[in-house]
CSV table of C-alpha atoms in Angstrom, one decimal:
chain,number,residue,atom,x,y,z
A,18,MET,CA,-66.1,-5.0,-6.5
A,19,ALA,CA,-63.2,-6.1,-4.2
A,20,LEU,CA,-64.1,-8.2,-1.2
A,21,SER,CA,-63.7,-6.7,2.2
A,22,PHE,CA,-62.3,-8.5,5.2
A,23,LYS,CA,-63.9,-6.2,7.7
A,24,PRO,CA,-67.4,-7.8,7.8
A,25,ILE,CA,-66.1,-11.3,8.5
A,26,ARG,CA,-63.4,-10.2,11.0
A,27,PRO,CA,-65.7,-10.8,14.1
A,28,LEU,CA,-66.1,-14.4,13.0
A,29,LEU,CA,-62.4,-15.0,13.9
A,30,GLN,CA,-62.0,-15.2,17.7
A,31,THR,CA,-58.7,-13.3,17.8
A,32,GLY,CA,-59.3,-11.8,21.2
A,33,THR,CA,-58.7,-15.1,23.0
A,34,ASN,CA,-55.5,-15.8,24.8
A,35,LYS,CA,-54.1,-12.3,24.6
A,36,SER,CA,-51.2,-13.3,26.9
A,37,SER,CA,-49.7,-15.6,24.4
A,38,ARG,CA,-49.9,-12.9,21.7
A,39,LEU,CA,-48.3,-10.3,24.0
A,40,PHE,CA,-45.5,-12.6,25.1
A,41,SER,CA,-44.7,-13.5,21.5
A,42,TYR,CA,-44.6,-9.8,20.6
A,43,ALA,CA,-42.3,-9.0,23.6
A,44,GLY,CA,-40.0,-12.0,22.8
A,45,LEU,CA,-39.8,-11.0,19.1
A,46,GLY,CA,-38.9,-7.4,20.1
A,47,ILE,CA,-36.2,-8.5,22.6
A,48,GLY,CA,-34.7,-11.0,20.1
A,49,VAL,CA,-34.6,-8.5,17.3
A,50,LEU,CA,-33.0,-5.9,19.5
A,51,LEU,CA,-30.3,-8.4,20.7
A,52,LEU,CA,-29.6,-9.5,17.1
A,53,LEU,CA,-29.4,-6.0,15.7
A,54,CYS,CA,-27.2,-4.7,18.6
A,55,ALA,CA,-24.9,-7.7,18.2
A,56,ILE,CA,-24.5,-7.2,14.5
A,57,GLN,CA,-23.8,-3.5,15.0
A,58,MET,CA,-21.2,-4.1,17.7
A,59,TYR,CA,-19.5,-6.7,15.5
A,60,ILE,CA,-19.3,-4.2,12.7
A,61,ASN,CA,-17.8,-1.6,15.2
A,62,ILE,CA,-15.1,-4.1,16.3
A,63,GLN,CA,-14.2,-4.9,12.7
A,64,SER,CA,-13.9,-1.1,11.9
A,65,LEU,CA,-11.7,-0.5,14.9
A,66,LEU,CA,-9.5,-3.5,13.9
A,67,ARG,CA,-9.3,-2.3,10.3
A,68,GLU,CA,-8.3,1.2,11.2
A,69,GLY,CA,-6.1,0.3,14.1
A,70,SER,CA,-2.8,0.4,12.1
A,71,ILE,CA,-1.4,2.5,9.3
A,72,ARG,CA,-2.3,0.7,6.0
A,73,LYS,CA,-1.0,1.1,2.5
A,74,ASN,CA,-2.6,-0.5,-0.5
A,75,GLY,CA,-4.8,-2.6,1.8
A,76,PHE,CA,-2.0,-4.1,3.9
A,77,ASP,CA,-0.8,-3.6,7.4
A,78,TYR,CA,3.0,-3.0,8.0
A,79,ILE,CA,4.3,-3.7,11.5
A,80,SER,CA,7.8,-4.2,12.9
A,81,ILE,CA,8.9,-7.1,15.1
A,82,THR,CA,12.0,-7.7,17.2
A,83,LYS,CA,13.2,-10.7,19.2
A,84,ASN,CA,12.4,-10.4,22.9
A,85,VAL,CA,15.6,-9.6,24.8
A,86,THR,CA,15.5,-11.5,28.1
A,87,ALA,CA,17.9,-11.9,31.0
A,88,GLU,CA,19.2,-15.1,29.4
A,89,THR,CA,19.8,-13.6,26.0
A,90,GLN,CA,21.1,-10.2,26.9
A,91,GLY,CA,24.7,-9.8,25.8
A,92,GLN,CA,24.3,-12.6,23.3
A,93,GLU,CA,23.9,-10.7,20.1
A,94,GLU,CA,23.5,-13.7,17.9
A,95,LYS,CA,20.3,-14.8,19.7
A,96,ASN,CA,18.7,-11.4,19.4
A,97,LEU,CA,19.3,-10.9,15.7
A,98,PHE,CA,17.2,-12.2,12.8
A,99,ARG,CA,18.9,-14.7,10.5
A,100,GLN,CA,17.8,-15.6,7.0
A,101,THR,CA,16.3,-18.8,8.3
A,102,ASP,CA,14.0,-16.7,10.5
A,103,ILE,CA,13.0,-14.6,7.5
A,104,ASP,CA,12.3,-17.6,5.3
A,105,GLU,CA,10.1,-19.2,8.1
A,106,LEU,CA,8.1,-16.0,8.3
A,107,LYS,CA,7.6,-15.8,4.6
A,108,LYS,CA,6.1,-19.3,4.5
A,109,GLN,CA,3.3,-18.4,6.9
A,110,PRO,CA,-0.1,-18.0,5.0
A,111,PHE,CA,-1.1,-14.9,6.9
A,112,ILE,CA,2.1,-13.0,6.0
A,113,ASP,CA,2.4,-11.4,2.6
A,114,GLY,CA,6.0,-10.1,2.8
A,115,VAL,CA,9.0,-9.7,5.1
A,116,GLU,CA,11.8,-7.2,4.8
A,117,PRO,CA,14.8,-6.6,7.2
A,118,LEU,CA,15.3,-3.2,8.7
A,119,LEU,CA,19.1,-3.0,8.4
A,120,ALA,CA,21.2,-0.7,10.7
A,121,ASN,CA,24.6,1.0,10.6
A,122,ASP,CA,27.6,-1.1,11.6
A,123,PHE,CA,29.7,2.0,12.4
A,124,HIS,CA,29.6,5.0,14.7
A,125,VAL,CA,27.2,7.8,13.7
A,126,LYS,CA,26.7,11.3,15.1
A,127,LEU,CA,24.2,13.9,14.0
A,128,SER,CA,24.6,17.6,14.4
A,129,ALA,CA,22.5,20.5,13.3
A,130,GLY,CA,25.1,23.2,12.8
A,131,ALA,CA,25.3,26.7,14.2
A,132,MET,CA,21.6,27.4,13.9
A,133,ILE,CA,20.6,24.7,16.3
A,134,PRO,CA,23.5,23.7,18.6
A,135,PHE,CA,22.5,20.1,18.9
A,136,ARG,CA,24.7,17.0,18.6
A,137,THR,CA,23.9,13.5,19.5
A,138,ASP,CA,24.9,9.9,18.8
A,139,MET,CA,22.3,8.4,16.5
A,140,PHE,CA,21.6,5.3,14.4
A,141,LEU,CA,20.7,5.0,10.7
A,142,GLU,CA,18.5,2.3,9.2
A,143,ALA,CA,17.4,1.3,5.7
A,144,LEU,CA,14.3,-0.5,4.5
A,145,ASP,CA,12.8,-1.5,1.2
A,146,ASN,CA,10.9,1.5,-0.2
A,147,SER,CA,7.7,-0.4,-0.7
A,148,TYR,CA,7.4,-0.8,3.1
A,149,ILE,CA,7.8,3.0,3.9
A,150,ASP,CA,4.6,5.0,4.1
A,151,THR,CA,6.0,8.2,2.6
A,152,VAL,CA,8.8,7.9,-0.1
A,153,PRO,CA,9.5,11.2,-2.0
A,154,PRO,CA,11.3,11.0,-5.4
A,155,SER,CA,14.4,12.6,-3.8
A,156,PHE,CA,14.9,9.6,-1.6
A,157,ALA,CA,17.8,8.1,-3.5
A,158,TRP,CA,21.6,8.1,-3.2
A,159,GLN,CA,24.6,7.2,-5.4
A,160,PRO,CA,28.3,6.8,-4.5
A,161,GLY,CA,30.1,10.1,-4.6
A,162,GLN,CA,27.0,12.1,-3.6
A,163,ARG,CA,27.6,14.3,-0.5
A,164,SER,CA,23.9,14.9,0.2
A,165,VAL,CA,22.0,12.1,1.9
A,166,PRO,CA,18.1,12.3,2.0
A,167,ILE,CA,16.6,11.2,5.4
A,168,ILE,CA,13.1,10.0,6.3
A,169,LEU,CA,12.6,10.9,10.0
A,170,SER,CA,10.0,9.4,12.3
A,171,SER,CA,7.3,11.9,13.2
A,172,ASP,CA,7.6,10.8,16.8
A,173,PHE,CA,11.3,11.8,16.9
A,174,LEU,CA,10.4,15.4,16.0
A,175,GLU,CA,7.7,15.4,18.6
A,176,ILE,CA,10.2,14.1,21.2
A,177,TYR,CA,12.7,16.8,20.2
A,178,ASN,CA,10.1,19.6,20.6
A,179,VAL,CA,9.3,18.3,24.1
A,180,PHE,CA,12.8,18.4,25.5
A,181,ALA,CA,14.1,21.3,23.5
A,182,PRO,CA,12.9,24.1,25.7
A,183,GLY,CA,14.6,22.6,28.8
A,184,GLN,CA,17.9,22.4,26.9
A,185,GLY,CA,17.7,25.9,25.7
A,186,LEU,CA,17.1,24.7,22.1
A,187,PRO,CA,14.5,26.2,19.7
A,188,GLN,CA,11.4,24.2,18.9
A,189,ILE,CA,11.0,23.6,15.1
A,190,SER,CA,8.1,22.8,12.8
A,191,ARG,CA,8.0,20.2,10.1
A,192,GLU,CA,8.5,22.9,7.5
A,193,THR,CA,11.5,24.3,9.2
A,194,ALA,CA,13.0,20.8,9.8
A,195,THR,CA,12.8,19.9,6.1
A,196,SER,CA,14.8,23.1,5.2
A,197,LEU,CA,17.6,22.4,7.7
A,198,ALA,CA,20.9,20.7,6.8
A,199,VAL,CA,22.0,18.0,9.2
A,200,ASN,CA,25.6,16.9,9.4
A,201,ILE,CA,26.0,13.1,9.4
A,202,HIS,CA,29.3,12.1,11.0
A,203,CYS,CA,30.4,8.6,10.0
A,204,GLU,CA,33.3,7.0,11.8
A,205,GLY,CA,34.9,3.6,11.5
A,206,ARG,CA,38.1,1.8,10.5
A,207,GLU,CA,40.1,4.9,11.6
A,208,LYS,CA,38.2,7.0,9.0
A,209,GLU,CA,35.7,9.8,9.4
A,210,GLU,CA,33.5,11.5,6.8
A,211,ILE,CA,30.8,14.1,7.1
A,212,PHE,CA,27.7,14.0,4.8
A,213,VAL,CA,25.0,16.6,4.6
A,214,GLY,CA,21.6,15.1,5.5
A,215,ARG,CA,18.3,16.7,4.5
A,216,ILE,CA,14.9,15.6,5.8
A,217,ALA,CA,13.0,14.6,2.7
A,218,ALA,CA,9.9,13.3,4.5
A,219,PHE,CA,8.4,12.2,7.8
A,220,SER,CA,7.1,8.7,8.6
A,221,ASP,CA,4.1,7.9,10.8
A,222,ARG,CA,4.8,4.2,10.6
A,223,ILE,CA,8.5,3.7,11.2
A,224,ASN,CA,10.2,4.9,14.4
A,225,SER,CA,13.7,5.4,12.9
A,226,VAL,CA,16.1,7.6,10.9
A,227,LEU,CA,15.9,6.1,7.5
A,228,VAL,CA,18.4,6.6,4.7
A,229,PRO,CA,18.5,5.0,1.2
A,230,LYS,CA,19.6,1.4,1.3
A,231,SER,CA,22.3,2.2,-1.3
A,232,PHE,CA,23.9,4.7,1.1
A,233,LEU,CA,23.8,2.4,4.1
A,234,ASP,CA,25.2,-0.6,2.2
A,235,TRP,CA,28.1,1.6,0.9
A,236,ALA,CA,28.7,3.1,4.4
A,237,ASN,CA,28.8,-0.3,6.1
A,238,GLN,CA,31.4,-1.5,3.7
A,239,GLU,CA,33.4,1.7,4.0
A,240,PHE,CA,33.2,2.3,7.8
A,241,GLY,CA,31.8,-1.0,9.2
A,242,LYS,CA,33.5,-3.9,10.9
A,243,GLY,CA,33.6,-6.0,7.8
A,244,ARG,CA,31.0,-8.5,8.9
A,245,GLU,CA,27.6,-9.5,7.6
A,246,VAL,CA,25.0,-7.1,9.1
A,247,SER,CA,22.0,-8.9,10.5
A,248,ALA,CA,18.7,-7.2,11.2
A,249,THR,CA,17.5,-6.5,14.7
A,250,ARG,CA,14.0,-5.6,13.3
A,251,LEU,CA,11.9,-7.0,10.6
A,252,PHE,CA,8.9,-5.3,8.9
A,253,ILE,CA,6.0,-7.6,8.1
A,254,LYS,CA,3.4,-7.0,5.4
A,255,THR,CA,0.1,-8.6,6.2
A,256,LYS,CA,-3.6,-8.2,5.2
A,257,ASP,CA,-4.6,-8.1,8.9
A,258,ALA,CA,-2.2,-7.3,11.7
A,259,ASN,CA,-5.0,-8.3,14.1
A,260,ASN,CA,-5.4,-11.9,12.8
A,261,PRO,CA,-5.4,-14.2,15.8
A,262,ASP,CA,-3.4,-16.8,14.0
A,263,PHE,CA,-0.8,-14.3,13.1
A,264,LEU,CA,-0.5,-13.0,16.7
A,265,ARG,CA,-0.4,-16.5,18.1
A,266,PHE,CA,2.5,-17.4,15.8
A,267,LEU,CA,4.5,-14.3,16.9
A,268,ASP,CA,3.8,-15.1,20.6
A,269,GLY,CA,4.9,-18.7,20.0
A,270,LYS,CA,8.2,-17.5,18.5
A,271,ASP,CA,8.6,-15.0,21.4
A,272,TYR,CA,8.7,-12.1,18.9
A,273,LYS,CA,7.9,-8.7,20.2
A,274,LEU,CA,5.8,-6.1,18.5
A,275,ASN,CA,3.9,-2.9,19.5
A,276,LYS,CA,0.9,-4.4,21.3
A,277,ASP,CA,-0.9,-1.0,21.3
A,278,LYS,CA,-1.5,-1.5,17.5
A,279,THR,CA,-2.8,-5.0,18.0
A,280,ILE,CA,-4.5,-4.8,21.4
A,281,LEU,CA,-8.0,-5.3,19.8
A,282,GLY,CA,-6.7,-8.2,17.7
A,283,ARG,CA,-5.3,-10.0,20.8
A,284,ASN,CA,-8.8,-10.0,22.2
A,285,LYS,CA,-10.5,-10.5,18.8
A,286,MET,CA,-11.5,-14.1,19.3
A,287,VAL,CA,-13.0,-13.3,22.7
A,288,ILE,CA,-14.8,-10.2,21.4
A,289,ASP,CA,-16.1,-12.0,18.3
A,290,GLY,CA,-17.2,-14.9,20.4
A,291,ILE,CA,-19.1,-12.7,22.8
A,292,PHE,CA,-21.0,-10.8,20.1
A,293,SER,CA,-21.5,-13.9,17.9
A,294,GLY,CA,-23.0,-15.7,20.9
A,295,LEU,CA,-25.2,-12.6,21.6
A,296,GLY,CA,-26.3,-12.6,18.0
A,297,ILE,CA,-27.1,-16.3,18.0
A,298,PHE,CA,-29.0,-15.9,21.3
A,299,GLY,CA,-31.0,-13.1,19.7
A,300,LEU,CA,-31.8,-15.1,16.6
A,301,LEU,CA,-33.0,-18.0,18.8
A,302,VAL,CA,-35.2,-15.7,20.7
A,303,VAL,CA,-36.7,-14.4,17.4
A,304,ILE,CA,-37.3,-18.0,16.3
A,305,LEU,CA,-38.9,-18.9,19.6
A,306,ALA,CA,-41.1,-15.8,19.5
A,307,LEU,CA,-42.3,-16.7,16.0
A,308,MET,CA,-43.0,-20.2,17.2
A,309,LEU,CA,-45.0,-18.9,20.1
A,310,PHE,CA,-46.9,-16.6,17.8
A,311,SER,CA,-47.6,-19.6,15.5
A,312,PHE,CA,-49.1,-21.4,18.5
A,313,TYR,CA,-51.4,-18.4,19.0
A,314,LEU,CA,-52.5,-18.4,15.4
A,315,GLN,CA,-53.2,-22.2,15.5
A,316,LEU,CA,-55.3,-21.6,18.6
A,317,VAL,CA,-57.2,-18.8,16.9
A,318,ILE,CA,-57.9,-20.9,13.8
A,319,ALA,CA,-58.9,-23.9,15.9
A,320,ARG,CA,-61.4,-21.8,17.9
A,321,SER,CA,-62.8,-20.3,14.7
A,322,ARG,CA,-62.9,-23.6,12.9
A,323,ASP,CA,-66.7,-23.6,12.3
A,324,SER,CA,-66.8,-20.0,11.0
A,325,LEU,CA,-63.8,-20.6,8.7
A,326,GLN,CA,-65.4,-23.8,7.3
A,327,LEU,CA,-68.6,-21.9,6.6
A,328,LEU,CA,-66.7,-19.1,4.8
A,329,LEU,CA,-64.8,-21.7,2.7
A,330,THR,CA,-68.1,-23.5,1.9
A,331,ILE,CA,-69.8,-20.3,0.6
A,332,GLY,CA,-66.9,-19.6,-1.7
A,333,TYR,CA,-64.2,-17.7,0.1
A,334,SER,CA,-60.7,-18.7,-1.2
A,335,PRO,CA,-58.2,-20.1,1.4
A,336,ALA,CA,-55.5,-17.9,-0.3
A,337,TRP,CA,-57.6,-14.7,0.1
A,338,LEU,CA,-58.4,-15.5,3.7
A,339,SER,CA,-54.8,-16.3,4.5
A,340,ARG,CA,-53.6,-13.1,2.8
A,341,ASN,CA,-56.1,-10.8,4.6
A,342,PHE,CA,-55.8,-12.5,7.9
A,343,SER,CA,-52.0,-12.2,7.8
A,344,LYS,CA,-52.2,-8.5,6.8
A,345,ARG,CA,-53.6,-7.7,10.2
A,346,PHE,CA,-50.2,-8.4,11.8
A,347,ILE,CA,-47.9,-6.6,9.4
A,348,PRO,CA,-48.2,-3.2,11.3
A,349,VAL,CA,-47.2,-5.0,14.4
A,350,TYR,CA,-44.1,-6.6,12.9
A,351,ILE,CA,-43.0,-3.3,11.3
A,352,THR,CA,-43.6,-1.4,14.7
A,353,ILE,CA,-41.5,-4.0,16.6
A,354,VAL,CA,-38.6,-4.0,14.1
A,355,LEU,CA,-38.6,-0.2,13.8
A,356,THR,CA,-38.6,0.2,17.5
A,357,ALA,CA,-35.6,-2.2,17.8
A,358,LEU,CA,-33.8,-0.3,15.1
A,359,LEU,CA,-34.5,3.0,16.9
A,360,VAL,CA,-33.1,1.6,20.2
A,361,THR,CA,-30.1,0.2,18.3
A,362,GLN,CA,-29.5,3.6,16.8
A,363,LEU,CA,-29.6,5.3,20.3
A,364,ALA,CA,-27.2,2.7,21.7
A,365,GLN,CA,-24.8,3.2,18.8
A,366,TRP,CA,-24.9,7.0,19.2
A,367,ALA,CA,-24.2,6.6,23.0
A,368,PHE,CA,-21.4,4.1,22.4
A,369,HIS,CA,-19.7,6.3,19.8
A,370,HIS,CA,-20.1,9.5,21.8
A,371,PHE,CA,-19.6,8.5,25.4
A,372,VAL,CA,-17.5,5.3,25.2
A,373,MET,CA,-15.4,5.8,22.1
A,374,PHE,CA,-15.4,9.7,22.3
A,375,ASP,CA,-16.3,10.2,18.7
A,376,ARG,CA,-13.5,8.2,17.2
A,377,PRO,CA,-13.4,8.8,13.4
A,378,GLU,CA,-13.2,5.1,12.7
A,379,LEU,CA,-16.7,4.7,13.8
A,380,SER,CA,-20.0,6.3,12.9
A,381,SER,CA,-22.8,7.6,15.2
A,382,PHE,CA,-25.3,6.0,12.8
A,383,ILE,CA,-25.9,2.3,12.6
A,384,HIS,CA,-24.5,0.4,9.6
A,385,TRP,CA,-26.7,-0.1,6.5
A,386,GLY,CA,-26.3,-3.8,7.0
A,387,VAL,CA,-28.3,-3.5,10.2
A,388,TRP,CA,-31.1,-1.9,8.4
A,389,LEU,CA,-31.0,-4.6,5.8
A,390,VAL,CA,-31.3,-7.3,8.6
A,391,GLY,CA,-34.3,-5.4,10.0
A,392,VAL,CA,-36.1,-5.4,6.7
A,393,ALA,CA,-35.2,-9.1,6.3
A,394,LEU,CA,-36.7,-9.9,9.7
A,395,ILE,CA,-40.0,-8.1,8.8
A,396,ILE,CA,-40.2,-10.1,5.6
A,397,LEU,CA,-39.4,-13.3,7.4
A,398,SER,CA,-42.1,-12.7,10.0
A,399,ILE,CA,-44.7,-11.9,7.3
A,400,VAL,CA,-43.9,-14.8,5.1
A,401,THR,CA,-43.7,-17.3,8.0
A,402,ASN,CA,-47.1,-16.4,9.4
A,403,TYR,CA,-48.7,-16.2,5.9
A,404,ARG,CA,-47.5,-19.7,5.0
A,405,LEU,CA,-48.6,-21.0,8.4
A,406,VAL,CA,-52.1,-19.6,8.1
A,407,ARG,CA,-52.4,-20.7,4.5
A,408,LYS,CA,-51.4,-24.2,5.5
A,409,LEU,CA,-53.9,-24.4,8.3
A,410,LEU,CA,-56.8,-23.1,6.1
A,411,TYR,CA,-56.1,-25.5,3.3
A,412,ARG,CA,-56.4,-28.3,5.8
A,413,LEU,CA,-60.0,-27.1,6.5
A,414,TYR,CA,-60.7,-26.7,2.8
């Protein structure tokens, strides 16, 4: 027949010094809550940083330009990227690739024909295909070909549809835009030639009018000023566009990029520091609460010394007493941690719904890692107290 702990429970004076026990419970609950909330907020920040820019194959692709100031305006050579600049960027450990975004060196006009009476001066650019988010099979050109495929920025189409009604022009959808023929007027060296451009795809990453590099290289030689064309923009491939070292390097070189895409990254060190500090503080509170509770257990065992020695003398095992005595506090630990998890869940739901307005990058539910930490804290509390009680009882044995 299994031994029961119930008959000998009154021999242990556990009712003494309840204030120490309650303070330890309160401290443990506050520490666990701070720790879990800090971990969840850290995960939220990482999710926002990871989804903050358009990625392809696990990389971020962003464009940079040289900052044009009052001192450098009008000095083209200071605002263009040279090969030395590109080589320096490629040597950085946080950069996985650099490609120049080359532009036309001749006059370009675009017109949409009779269907849409629209004509404007425009620019053309070319970029390595691996840096473009949408590259259809038709995006290629060979000398002698009259048709030129175009990848147009999605923002450009949106801008056109905004001002079109005020200019008496029809608004067009993406489907309509891809079916329209666009006349590309190339002028230079006292020559002019018209090509037929067709929108092959739209880009959400690159704000430009992209043509195949083979076409732009040929056109610059045919209509250009006969000089080496340097890039005004570079596209950088990196595993993390919000890497603080990466952003500090760009700031140090006075390179300009879209700060809206890296606004979280620019504050990443501060944000990480805040939540890391909060997590460390929560962990310290948990440790202090467990220490306070250990003092309470030592006091209980000290006041029950005579009863415990009697139980050990008549044959009760220290391991059995330790195990059954520690079991009394397991429901308390589980209740504290589950309550902290519930409060963390409510905080996460409120943060996602009222602060982030249900952004798809985040979830209204806490991360599985937070649950795992909660389970680990329960196990840590149980094991810590069991080992402490067992150690104290073996001293009496």
